[in-house]
Tab-separated table of C-alpha atoms in Angstrom:
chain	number	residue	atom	x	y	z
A	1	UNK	CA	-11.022	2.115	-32.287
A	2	UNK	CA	-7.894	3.816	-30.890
A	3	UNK	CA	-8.026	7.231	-30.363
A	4	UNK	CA	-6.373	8.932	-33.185
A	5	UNK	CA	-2.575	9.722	-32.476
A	6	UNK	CA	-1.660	13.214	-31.723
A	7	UNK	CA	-5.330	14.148	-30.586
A	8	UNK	CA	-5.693	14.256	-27.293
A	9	UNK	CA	-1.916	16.298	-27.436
A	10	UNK	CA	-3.406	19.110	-29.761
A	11	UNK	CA	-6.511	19.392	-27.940
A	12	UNK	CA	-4.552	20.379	-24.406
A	13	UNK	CA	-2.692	22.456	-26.653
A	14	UNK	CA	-4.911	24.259	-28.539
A	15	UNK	CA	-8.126	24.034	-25.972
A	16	UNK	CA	-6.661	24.935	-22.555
A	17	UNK	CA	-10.925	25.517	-21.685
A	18	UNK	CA	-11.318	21.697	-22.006
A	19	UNK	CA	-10.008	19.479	-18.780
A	20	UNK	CA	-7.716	16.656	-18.866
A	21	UNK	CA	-10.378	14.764	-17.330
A	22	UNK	CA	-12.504	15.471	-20.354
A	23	UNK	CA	-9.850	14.540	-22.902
A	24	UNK	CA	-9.576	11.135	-20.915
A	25	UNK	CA	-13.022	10.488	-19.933
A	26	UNK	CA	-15.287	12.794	-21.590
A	27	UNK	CA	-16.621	13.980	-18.751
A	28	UNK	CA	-15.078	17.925	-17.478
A	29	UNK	CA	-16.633	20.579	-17.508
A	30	UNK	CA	-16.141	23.191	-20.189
A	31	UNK	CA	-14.986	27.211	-19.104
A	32	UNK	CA	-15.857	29.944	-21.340
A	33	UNK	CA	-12.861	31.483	-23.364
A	34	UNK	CA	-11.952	34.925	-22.605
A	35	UNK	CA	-11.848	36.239	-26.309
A	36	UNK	CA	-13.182	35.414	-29.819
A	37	UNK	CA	-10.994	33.758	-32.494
A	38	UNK	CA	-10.942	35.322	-36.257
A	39	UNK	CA	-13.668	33.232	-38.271
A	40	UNK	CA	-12.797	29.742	-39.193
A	41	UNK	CA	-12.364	29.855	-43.082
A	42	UNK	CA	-10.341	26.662	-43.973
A	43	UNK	CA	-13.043	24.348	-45.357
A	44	UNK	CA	-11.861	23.605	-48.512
A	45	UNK	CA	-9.554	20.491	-48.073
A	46	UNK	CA	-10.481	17.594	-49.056
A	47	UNK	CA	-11.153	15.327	-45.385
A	48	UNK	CA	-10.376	11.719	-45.442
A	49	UNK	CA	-13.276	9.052	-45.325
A	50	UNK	CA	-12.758	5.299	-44.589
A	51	UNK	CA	-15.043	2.555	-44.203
A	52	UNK	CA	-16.026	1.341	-40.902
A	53	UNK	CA	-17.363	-1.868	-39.400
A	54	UNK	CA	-21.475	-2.209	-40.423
A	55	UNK	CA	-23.493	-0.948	-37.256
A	56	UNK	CA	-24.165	-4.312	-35.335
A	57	UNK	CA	-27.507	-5.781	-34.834
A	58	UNK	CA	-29.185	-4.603	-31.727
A	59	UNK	CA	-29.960	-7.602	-29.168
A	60	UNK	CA	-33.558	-8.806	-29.883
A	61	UNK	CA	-36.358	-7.370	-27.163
A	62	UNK	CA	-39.386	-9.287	-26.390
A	63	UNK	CA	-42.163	-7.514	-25.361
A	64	UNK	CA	-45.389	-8.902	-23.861
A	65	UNK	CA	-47.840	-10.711	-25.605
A	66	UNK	CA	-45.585	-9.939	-29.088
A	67	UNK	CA	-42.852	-11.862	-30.804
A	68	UNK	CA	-39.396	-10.077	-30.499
A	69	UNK	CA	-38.549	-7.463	-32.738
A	70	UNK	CA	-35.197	-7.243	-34.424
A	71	UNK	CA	-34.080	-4.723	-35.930
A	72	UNK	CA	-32.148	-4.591	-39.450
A	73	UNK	CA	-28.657	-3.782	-40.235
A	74	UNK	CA	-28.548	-0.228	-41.878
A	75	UNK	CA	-27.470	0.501	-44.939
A	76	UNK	CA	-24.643	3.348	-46.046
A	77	UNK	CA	-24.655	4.040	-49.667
A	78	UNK	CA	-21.287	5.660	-49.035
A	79	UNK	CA	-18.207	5.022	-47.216
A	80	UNK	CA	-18.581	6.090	-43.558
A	81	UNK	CA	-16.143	8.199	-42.251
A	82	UNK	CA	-13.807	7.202	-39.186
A	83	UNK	CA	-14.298	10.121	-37.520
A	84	UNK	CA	-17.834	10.105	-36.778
A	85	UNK	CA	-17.947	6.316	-35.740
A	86	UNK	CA	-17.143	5.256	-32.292
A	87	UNK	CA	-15.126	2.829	-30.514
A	88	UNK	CA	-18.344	0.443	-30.363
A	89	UNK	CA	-19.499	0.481	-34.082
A	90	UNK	CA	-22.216	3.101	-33.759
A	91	UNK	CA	-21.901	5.284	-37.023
A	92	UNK	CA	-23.144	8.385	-36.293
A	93	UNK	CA	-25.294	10.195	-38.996
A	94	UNK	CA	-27.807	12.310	-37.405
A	95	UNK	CA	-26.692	15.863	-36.569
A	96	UNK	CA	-29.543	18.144	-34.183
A	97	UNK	CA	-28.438	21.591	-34.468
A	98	UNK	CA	-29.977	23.924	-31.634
A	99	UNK	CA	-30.505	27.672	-33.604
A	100	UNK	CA	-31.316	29.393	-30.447
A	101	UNK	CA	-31.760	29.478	-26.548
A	102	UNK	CA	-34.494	31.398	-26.786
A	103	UNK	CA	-38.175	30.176	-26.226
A	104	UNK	CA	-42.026	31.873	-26.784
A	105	UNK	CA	-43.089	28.913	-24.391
A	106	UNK	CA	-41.789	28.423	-20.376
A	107	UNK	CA	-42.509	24.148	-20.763
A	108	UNK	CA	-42.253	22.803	-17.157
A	109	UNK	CA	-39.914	19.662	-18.309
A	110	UNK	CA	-37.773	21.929	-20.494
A	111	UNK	CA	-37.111	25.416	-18.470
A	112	UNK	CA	-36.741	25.976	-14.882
A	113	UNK	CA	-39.358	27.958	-13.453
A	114	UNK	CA	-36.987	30.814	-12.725
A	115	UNK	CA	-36.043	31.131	-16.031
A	116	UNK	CA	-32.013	30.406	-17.958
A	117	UNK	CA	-29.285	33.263	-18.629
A	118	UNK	CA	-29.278	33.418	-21.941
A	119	UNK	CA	-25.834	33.551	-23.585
A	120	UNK	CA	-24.776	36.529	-25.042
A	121	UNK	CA	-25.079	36.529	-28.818
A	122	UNK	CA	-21.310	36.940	-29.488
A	123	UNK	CA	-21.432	33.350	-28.094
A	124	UNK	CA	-23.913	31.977	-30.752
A	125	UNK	CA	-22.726	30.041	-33.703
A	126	UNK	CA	-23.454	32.410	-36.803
A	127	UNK	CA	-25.082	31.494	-39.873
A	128	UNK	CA	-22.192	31.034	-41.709
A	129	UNK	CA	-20.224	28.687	-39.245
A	130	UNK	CA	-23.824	26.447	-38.876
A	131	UNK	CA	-23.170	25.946	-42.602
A	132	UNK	CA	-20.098	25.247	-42.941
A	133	UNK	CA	-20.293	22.911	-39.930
A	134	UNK	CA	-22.647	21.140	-41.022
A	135	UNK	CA	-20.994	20.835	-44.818
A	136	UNK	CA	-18.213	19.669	-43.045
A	137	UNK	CA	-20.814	16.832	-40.913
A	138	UNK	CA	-22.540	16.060	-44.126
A	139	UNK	CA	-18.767	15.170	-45.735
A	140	UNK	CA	-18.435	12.648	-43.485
A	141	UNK	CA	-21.705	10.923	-43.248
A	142	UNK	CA	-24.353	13.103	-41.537
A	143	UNK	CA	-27.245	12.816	-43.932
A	144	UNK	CA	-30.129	13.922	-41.456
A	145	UNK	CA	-29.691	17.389	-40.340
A	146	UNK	CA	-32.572	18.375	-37.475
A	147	UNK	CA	-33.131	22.429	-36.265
A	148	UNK	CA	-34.192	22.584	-32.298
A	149	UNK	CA	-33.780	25.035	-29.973
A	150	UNK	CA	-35.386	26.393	-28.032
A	151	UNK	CA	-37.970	27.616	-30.355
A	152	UNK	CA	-36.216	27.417	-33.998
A	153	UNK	CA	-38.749	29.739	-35.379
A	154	UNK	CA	-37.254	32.436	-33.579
A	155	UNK	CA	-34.354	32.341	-35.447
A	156	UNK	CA	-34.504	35.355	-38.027
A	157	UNK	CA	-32.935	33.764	-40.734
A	158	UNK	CA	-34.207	30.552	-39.921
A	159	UNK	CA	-35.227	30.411	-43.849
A	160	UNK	CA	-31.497	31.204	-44.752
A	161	UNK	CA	-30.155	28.906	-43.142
A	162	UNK	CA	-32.653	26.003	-44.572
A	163	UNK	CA	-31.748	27.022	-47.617
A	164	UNK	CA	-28.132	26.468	-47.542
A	165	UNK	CA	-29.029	23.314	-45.569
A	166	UNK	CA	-30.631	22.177	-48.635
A	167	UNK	CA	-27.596	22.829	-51.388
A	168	UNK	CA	-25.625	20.014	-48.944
A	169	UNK	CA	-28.200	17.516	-50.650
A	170	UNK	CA	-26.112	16.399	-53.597
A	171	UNK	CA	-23.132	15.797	-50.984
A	172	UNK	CA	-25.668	13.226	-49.202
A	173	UNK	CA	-27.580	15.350	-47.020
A	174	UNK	CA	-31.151	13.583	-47.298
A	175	UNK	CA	-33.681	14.850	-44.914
A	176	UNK	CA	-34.051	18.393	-43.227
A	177	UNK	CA	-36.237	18.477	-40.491
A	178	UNK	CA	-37.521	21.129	-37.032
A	179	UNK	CA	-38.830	20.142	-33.728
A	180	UNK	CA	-41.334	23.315	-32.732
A	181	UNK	CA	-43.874	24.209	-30.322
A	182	UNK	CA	-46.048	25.056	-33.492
A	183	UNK	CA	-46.900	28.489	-31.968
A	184	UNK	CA	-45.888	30.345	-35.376
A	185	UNK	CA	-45.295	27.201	-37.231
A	186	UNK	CA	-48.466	27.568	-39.408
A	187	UNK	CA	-48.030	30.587	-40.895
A	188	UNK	CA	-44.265	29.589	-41.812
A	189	UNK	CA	-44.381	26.270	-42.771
A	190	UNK	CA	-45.281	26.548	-46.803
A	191	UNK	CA	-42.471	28.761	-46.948
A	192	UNK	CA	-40.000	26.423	-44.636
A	193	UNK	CA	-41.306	23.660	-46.961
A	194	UNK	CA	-39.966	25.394	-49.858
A	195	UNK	CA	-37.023	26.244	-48.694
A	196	UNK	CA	-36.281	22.408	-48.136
A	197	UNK	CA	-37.523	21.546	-44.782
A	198	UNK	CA	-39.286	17.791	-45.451
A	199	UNK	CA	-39.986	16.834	-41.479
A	200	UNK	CA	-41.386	18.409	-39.059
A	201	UNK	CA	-42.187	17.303	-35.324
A	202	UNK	CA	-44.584	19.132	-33.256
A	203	UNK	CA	-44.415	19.257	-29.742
A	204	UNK	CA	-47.747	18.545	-27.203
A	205	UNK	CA	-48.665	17.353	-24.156
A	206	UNK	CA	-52.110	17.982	-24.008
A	207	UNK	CA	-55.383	17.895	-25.854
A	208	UNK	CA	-56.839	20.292	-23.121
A	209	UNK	CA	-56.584	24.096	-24.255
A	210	UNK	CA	-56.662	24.896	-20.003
A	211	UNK	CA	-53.982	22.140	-19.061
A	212	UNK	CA	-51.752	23.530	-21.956
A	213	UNK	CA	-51.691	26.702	-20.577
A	214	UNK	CA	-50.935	25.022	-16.870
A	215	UNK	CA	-48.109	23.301	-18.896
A	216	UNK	CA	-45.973	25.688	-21.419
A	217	UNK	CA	-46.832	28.898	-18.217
A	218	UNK	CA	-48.135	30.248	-21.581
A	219	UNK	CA	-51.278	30.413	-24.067
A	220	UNK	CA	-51.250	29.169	-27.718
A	221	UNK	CA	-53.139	25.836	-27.733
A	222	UNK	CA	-55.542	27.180	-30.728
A	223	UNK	CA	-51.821	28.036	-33.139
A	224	UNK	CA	-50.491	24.940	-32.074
A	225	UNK	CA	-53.515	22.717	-33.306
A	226	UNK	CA	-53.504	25.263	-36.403
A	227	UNK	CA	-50.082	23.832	-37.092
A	228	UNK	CA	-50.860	20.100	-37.020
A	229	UNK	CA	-53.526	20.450	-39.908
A	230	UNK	CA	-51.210	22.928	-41.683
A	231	UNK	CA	-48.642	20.068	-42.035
A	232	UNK	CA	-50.985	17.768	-42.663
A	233	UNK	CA	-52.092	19.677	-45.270
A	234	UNK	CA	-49.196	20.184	-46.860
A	235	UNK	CA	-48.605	16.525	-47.009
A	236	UNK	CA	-45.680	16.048	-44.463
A	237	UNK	CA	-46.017	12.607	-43.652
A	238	UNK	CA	-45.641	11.647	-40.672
A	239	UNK	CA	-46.961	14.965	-39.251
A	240	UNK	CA	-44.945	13.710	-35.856
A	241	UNK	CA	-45.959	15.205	-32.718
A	242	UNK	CA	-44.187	15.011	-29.232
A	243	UNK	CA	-45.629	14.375	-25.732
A	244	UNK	CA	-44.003	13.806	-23.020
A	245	UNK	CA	-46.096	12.351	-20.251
A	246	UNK	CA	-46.097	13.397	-16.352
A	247	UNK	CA	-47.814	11.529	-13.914
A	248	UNK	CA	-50.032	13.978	-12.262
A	249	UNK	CA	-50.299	16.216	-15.329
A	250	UNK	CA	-51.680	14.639	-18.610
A	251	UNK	CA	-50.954	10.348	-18.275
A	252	UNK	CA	-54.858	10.589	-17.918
A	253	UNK	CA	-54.817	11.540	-21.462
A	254	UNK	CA	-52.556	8.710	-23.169
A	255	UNK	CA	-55.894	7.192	-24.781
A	256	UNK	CA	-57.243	10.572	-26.169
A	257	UNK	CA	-54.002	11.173	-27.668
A	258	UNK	CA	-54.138	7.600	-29.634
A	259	UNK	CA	-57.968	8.499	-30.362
A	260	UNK	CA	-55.941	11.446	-32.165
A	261	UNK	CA	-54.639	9.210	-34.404
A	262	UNK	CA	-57.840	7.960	-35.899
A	263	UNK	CA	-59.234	10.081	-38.310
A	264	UNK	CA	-55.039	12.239	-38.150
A	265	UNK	CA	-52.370	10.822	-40.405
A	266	UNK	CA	-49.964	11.818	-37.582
A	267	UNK	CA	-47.018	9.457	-35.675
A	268	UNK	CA	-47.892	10.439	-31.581
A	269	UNK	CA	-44.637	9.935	-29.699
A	270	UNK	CA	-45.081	9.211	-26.220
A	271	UNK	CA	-41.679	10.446	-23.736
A	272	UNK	CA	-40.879	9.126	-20.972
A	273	UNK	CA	-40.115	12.038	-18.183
A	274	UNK	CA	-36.150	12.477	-18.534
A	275	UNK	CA	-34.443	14.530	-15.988
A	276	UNK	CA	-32.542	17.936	-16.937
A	277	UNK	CA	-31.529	20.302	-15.381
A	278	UNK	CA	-33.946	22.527	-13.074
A	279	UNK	CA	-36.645	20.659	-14.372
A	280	UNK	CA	-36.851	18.695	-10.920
A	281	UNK	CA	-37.434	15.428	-12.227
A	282	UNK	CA	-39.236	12.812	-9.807
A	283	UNK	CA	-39.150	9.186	-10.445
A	284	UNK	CA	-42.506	9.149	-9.181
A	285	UNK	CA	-43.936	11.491	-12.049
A	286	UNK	CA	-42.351	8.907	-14.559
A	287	UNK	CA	-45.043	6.874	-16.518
A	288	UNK	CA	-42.971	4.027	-18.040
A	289	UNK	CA	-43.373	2.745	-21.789
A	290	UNK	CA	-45.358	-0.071	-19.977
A	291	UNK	CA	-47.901	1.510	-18.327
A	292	UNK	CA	-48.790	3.992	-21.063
A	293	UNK	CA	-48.722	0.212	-23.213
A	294	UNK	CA	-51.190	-1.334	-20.914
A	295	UNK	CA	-53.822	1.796	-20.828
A	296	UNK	CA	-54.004	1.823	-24.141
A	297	UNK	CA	-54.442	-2.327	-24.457
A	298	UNK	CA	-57.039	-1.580	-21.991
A	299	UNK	CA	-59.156	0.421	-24.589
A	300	UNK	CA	-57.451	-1.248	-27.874
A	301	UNK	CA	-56.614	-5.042	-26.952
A	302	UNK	CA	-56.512	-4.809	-30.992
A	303	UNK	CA	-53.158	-2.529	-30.952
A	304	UNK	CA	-50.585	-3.632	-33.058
A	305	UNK	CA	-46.655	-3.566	-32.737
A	306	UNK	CA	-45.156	-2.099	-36.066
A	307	UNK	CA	-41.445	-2.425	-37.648
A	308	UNK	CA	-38.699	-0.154	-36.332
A	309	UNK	CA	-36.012	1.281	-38.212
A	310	UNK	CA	-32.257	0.468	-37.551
A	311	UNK	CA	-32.073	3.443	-35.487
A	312	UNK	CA	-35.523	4.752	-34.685
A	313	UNK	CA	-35.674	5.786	-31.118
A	314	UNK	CA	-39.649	5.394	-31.170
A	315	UNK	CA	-41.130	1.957	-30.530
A	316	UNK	CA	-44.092	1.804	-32.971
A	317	UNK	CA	-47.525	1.172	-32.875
A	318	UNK	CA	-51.278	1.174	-34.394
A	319	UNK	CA	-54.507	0.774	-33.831
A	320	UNK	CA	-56.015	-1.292	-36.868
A	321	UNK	CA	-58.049	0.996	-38.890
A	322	UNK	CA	-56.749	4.327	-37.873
A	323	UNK	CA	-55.167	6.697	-40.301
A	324	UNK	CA	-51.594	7.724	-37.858
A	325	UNK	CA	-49.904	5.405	-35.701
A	326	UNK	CA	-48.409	6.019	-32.113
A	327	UNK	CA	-44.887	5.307	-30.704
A	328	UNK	CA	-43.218	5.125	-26.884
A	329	UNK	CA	-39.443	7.197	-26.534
A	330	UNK	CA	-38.402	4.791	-23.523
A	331	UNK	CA	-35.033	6.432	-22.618
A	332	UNK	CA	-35.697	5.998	-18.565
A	333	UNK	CA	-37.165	2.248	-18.556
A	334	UNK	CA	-35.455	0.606	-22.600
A	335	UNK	CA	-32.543	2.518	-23.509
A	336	UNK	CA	-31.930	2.803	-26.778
A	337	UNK	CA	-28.071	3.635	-26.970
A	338	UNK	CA	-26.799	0.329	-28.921
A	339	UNK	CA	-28.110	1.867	-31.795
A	340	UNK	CA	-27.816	5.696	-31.115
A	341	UNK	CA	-26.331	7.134	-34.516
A	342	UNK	CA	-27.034	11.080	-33.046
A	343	UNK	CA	-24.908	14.311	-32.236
A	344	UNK	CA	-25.801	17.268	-31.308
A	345	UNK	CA	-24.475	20.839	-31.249
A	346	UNK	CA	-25.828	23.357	-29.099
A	347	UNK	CA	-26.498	27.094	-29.932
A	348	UNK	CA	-23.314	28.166	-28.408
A	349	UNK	CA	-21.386	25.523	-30.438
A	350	UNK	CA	-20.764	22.717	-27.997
A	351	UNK	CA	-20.713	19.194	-29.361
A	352	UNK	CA	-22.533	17.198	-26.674
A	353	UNK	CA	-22.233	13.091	-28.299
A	354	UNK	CA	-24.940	11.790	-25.742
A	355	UNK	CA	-28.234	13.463	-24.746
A	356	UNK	CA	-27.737	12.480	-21.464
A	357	UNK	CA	-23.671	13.015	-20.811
A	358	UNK	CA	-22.738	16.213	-19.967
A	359	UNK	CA	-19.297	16.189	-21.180
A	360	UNK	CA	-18.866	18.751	-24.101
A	361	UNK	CA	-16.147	20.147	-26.307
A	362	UNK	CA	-16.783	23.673	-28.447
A	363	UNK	CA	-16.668	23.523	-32.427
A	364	UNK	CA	-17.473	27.162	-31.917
A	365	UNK	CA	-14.059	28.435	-30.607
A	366	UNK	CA	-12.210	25.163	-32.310
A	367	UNK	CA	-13.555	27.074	-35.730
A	368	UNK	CA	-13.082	30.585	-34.559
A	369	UNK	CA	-9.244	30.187	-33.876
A	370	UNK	CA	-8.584	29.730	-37.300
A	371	UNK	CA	-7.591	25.905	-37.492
A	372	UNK	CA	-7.679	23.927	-40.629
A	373	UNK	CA	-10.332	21.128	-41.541
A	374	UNK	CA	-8.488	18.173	-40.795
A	375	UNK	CA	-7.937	19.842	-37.167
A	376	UNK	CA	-11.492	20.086	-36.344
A	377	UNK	CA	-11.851	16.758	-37.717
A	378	UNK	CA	-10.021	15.461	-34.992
A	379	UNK	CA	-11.881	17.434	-32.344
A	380	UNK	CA	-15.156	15.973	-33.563
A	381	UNK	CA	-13.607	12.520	-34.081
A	382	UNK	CA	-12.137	12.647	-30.265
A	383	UNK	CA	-15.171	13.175	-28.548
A	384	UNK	CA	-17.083	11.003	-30.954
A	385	UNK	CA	-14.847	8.165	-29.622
A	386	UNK	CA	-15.462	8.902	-25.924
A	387	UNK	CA	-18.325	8.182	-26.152
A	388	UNK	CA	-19.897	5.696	-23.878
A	389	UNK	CA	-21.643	2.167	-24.115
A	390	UNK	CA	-24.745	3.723	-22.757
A	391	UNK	CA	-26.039	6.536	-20.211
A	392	UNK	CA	-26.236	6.361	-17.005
A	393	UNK	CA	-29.596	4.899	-15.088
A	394	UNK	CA	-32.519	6.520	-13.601
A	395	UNK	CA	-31.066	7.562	-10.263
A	396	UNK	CA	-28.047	8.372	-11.629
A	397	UNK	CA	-29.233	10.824	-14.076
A	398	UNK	CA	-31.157	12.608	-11.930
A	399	UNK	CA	-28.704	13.191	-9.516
A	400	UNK	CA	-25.967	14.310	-12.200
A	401	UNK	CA	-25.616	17.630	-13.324
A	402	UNK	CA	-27.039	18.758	-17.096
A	403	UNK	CA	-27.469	21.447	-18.668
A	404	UNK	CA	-31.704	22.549	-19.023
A	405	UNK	CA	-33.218	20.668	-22.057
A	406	UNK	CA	-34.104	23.863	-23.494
A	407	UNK	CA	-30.019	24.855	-23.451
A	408	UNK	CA	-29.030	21.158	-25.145
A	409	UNK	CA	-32.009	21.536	-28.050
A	410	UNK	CA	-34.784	19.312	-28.185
């Protein structure tokens, strides 16, 4: 797909804080503006929506001792529009919205050690503009909306902004779902569930109440394992819960985490160490999909390789008998990115199209100088379309520069 005529024109025009370099390759680096816009207000044109090549079928994968896997075409029970599909078929329609910067936890892999300057809240996307981004997303084929941050549930009107999340259903929005530490989920979550939240994913990386505090530089095991049963309880399903594995630091506990699942109607998702920035990635720290594969074969030769979804990012797995499953996020050793349908858009309002690119363009001051629909359209639509085959590898990654994880949104 071209890139839409008159694009990268208006962009140099209207966004002198974006680089020509990131208007041809996606890849500058984005200046803060010196002043704030008026509010963006024009969202009430109609924006146009044409159908698009069906995602193609990702290659098969064979995996040891298992038959390949392939994975189905998915299906769009609406047109999909041109503007969030890129120039090699991927049809984007899973939007991660980071709420806030700010975090109750210090995580080693997410924060540097010396802490993050915070932006200043001026620079935040308001309630308001989340909405009527994300209206504006959900027009043209977003119909998963996820809240990161940082730690979401600092976000004061967290519940407000759920809420108007859920009126974009009849407009196609299906699923409305958080990624938390779980330190005050439990006390939240009926009232996030009735609001509309219907996922929720719970970060941990350890089963040991001592290693967690070694971990997040902060206490809280007891509220986090509070908030498991309290989604459990209220019948989210999967109750998923993230852990990303360190050599060194809790790959000795891969097979009590899978124990977990026994008697736990929760999906365990083991991640692979990514680099970020100040989070001084090693390779040697890494614990591939592989090994973490082969301990648990060790214990459960039994352990069964489930069926993925078009774009799940989690290859699945159970142990016969047990009540959850477990599943391996292999970004460093399997890429996923044939079939990556995600965006995200950070708390400041950047539109970052690959987890691990660091080229960016602001919706925040795009909306704030007052342009009309169609306009931001075609910001969204040009970065959409530089974006690349795949990310870079291992040593590249960890050599490039990134913003923190907790700054992107996990």
């Amino acid at each position: 797909m071209a890139l839409r005529l008159g694009t990268a024109r208006w962009l140099a025009c209207r966004l002198p804080y974006v680089t020509a370099d990131c208007i041809s390759e996606g890849m500058g680096v984005l200046q803060q503006p010196t002043s704030l816009m008026p509010a963006f207000a024009n969202f009430s044109a109609q924006s146009r929506c044409m159908c698009s090549t069906t995602l193609p079928v990702t290659e098969t994968r064979t995996e040891s001792s298992l038959l390949p896997k392939v994975k189905t075409r998915p299906k769009f029970d609406r047109d999909f529009s041109e503007f969030l599909t890129d120039t090699f078929g991927r049809q984007h329609s899973y939007l991660r919205i980071s709420l806030t910067e700010r975090c109750n936890l210090r995580c080693q892999y997410c924060m540097p050690e010396e802490g993050i300057d915070l932006s200043p809240k001026e620079h935040l996307l308001t309630t308001p503009e989340i909405l009527k981004l994300s209206q504006l997303f959900v027009q043209q084929g977003i119909n998963k909306v996820r809240l990161t941050g940082g730690e979401p549930l600092l976000r004061k009107d967290l519940l407000q902004i759920i809420e108007g999340l859920n009126t974009l259903r009849p407009q196609g929005l299906k699923h409305i779902g958080i990624t938390t530490n779980g330190i005050t989920l439990a006390r939240k979550l009926a009232d996030l569930q009735a609001a509309g939240m219907d996922q929720v994913n719970i970060s941990l990386d350890t089963l040991i109440p001592a290693k967690f505090e070694f971990v997040t530089r902060r206490r809280g095991y007891k509220h986090v394992m509070s908030a498991i049963d309290k989604a459990i309880e209220l019948n989210f399903s999967p109750v998923k819960i993230n852990c990303v594995v360190m050599r060194g630091t809790n790959e000795d506990e891969v097979c009590d985490f899978v124990a977990f699942t026994k008697d736990k109607p929760v999906d365990i998702r083991f991640i692979e160490y990514m680099p970020f920035g100040g989070n001084q990635w090693n390779f040697k720290r890494m614990v591939s999909y592989q090994q973490m594969l082969d301990m648990i074969r060790d214990k459960w030769p039994e352990l069964e390789r489930l069926s993925d979804g078009p774009n799940d990012t989690s290859k699945a797995y159970k142990v016969p008998g047990f009540a959850g499953q477990v599943g391996f996020i292999t970004s460093m050793s399997e890429h996923f990115c044939g079939t990556c349908n995600r965006l995200r858009m950070t708390a400041d309002g950047n539109l970052k199209v690959c987890l691990h690119g660091n080229s960016e363009v602001s919706l925040r001051d795009v909306m704030r100088s007052g342009v009309s629909e169609e306009e931001v359209l075609e910001v969204i639509g040009a970065a959409v379309n530089r974006k690349k085959k795949q990310h870079a590898g291992m040593s590249s990654l960890s050599k490039m520069k990134n913003r923190p994880m907790i700054l992107i949104g996990g």
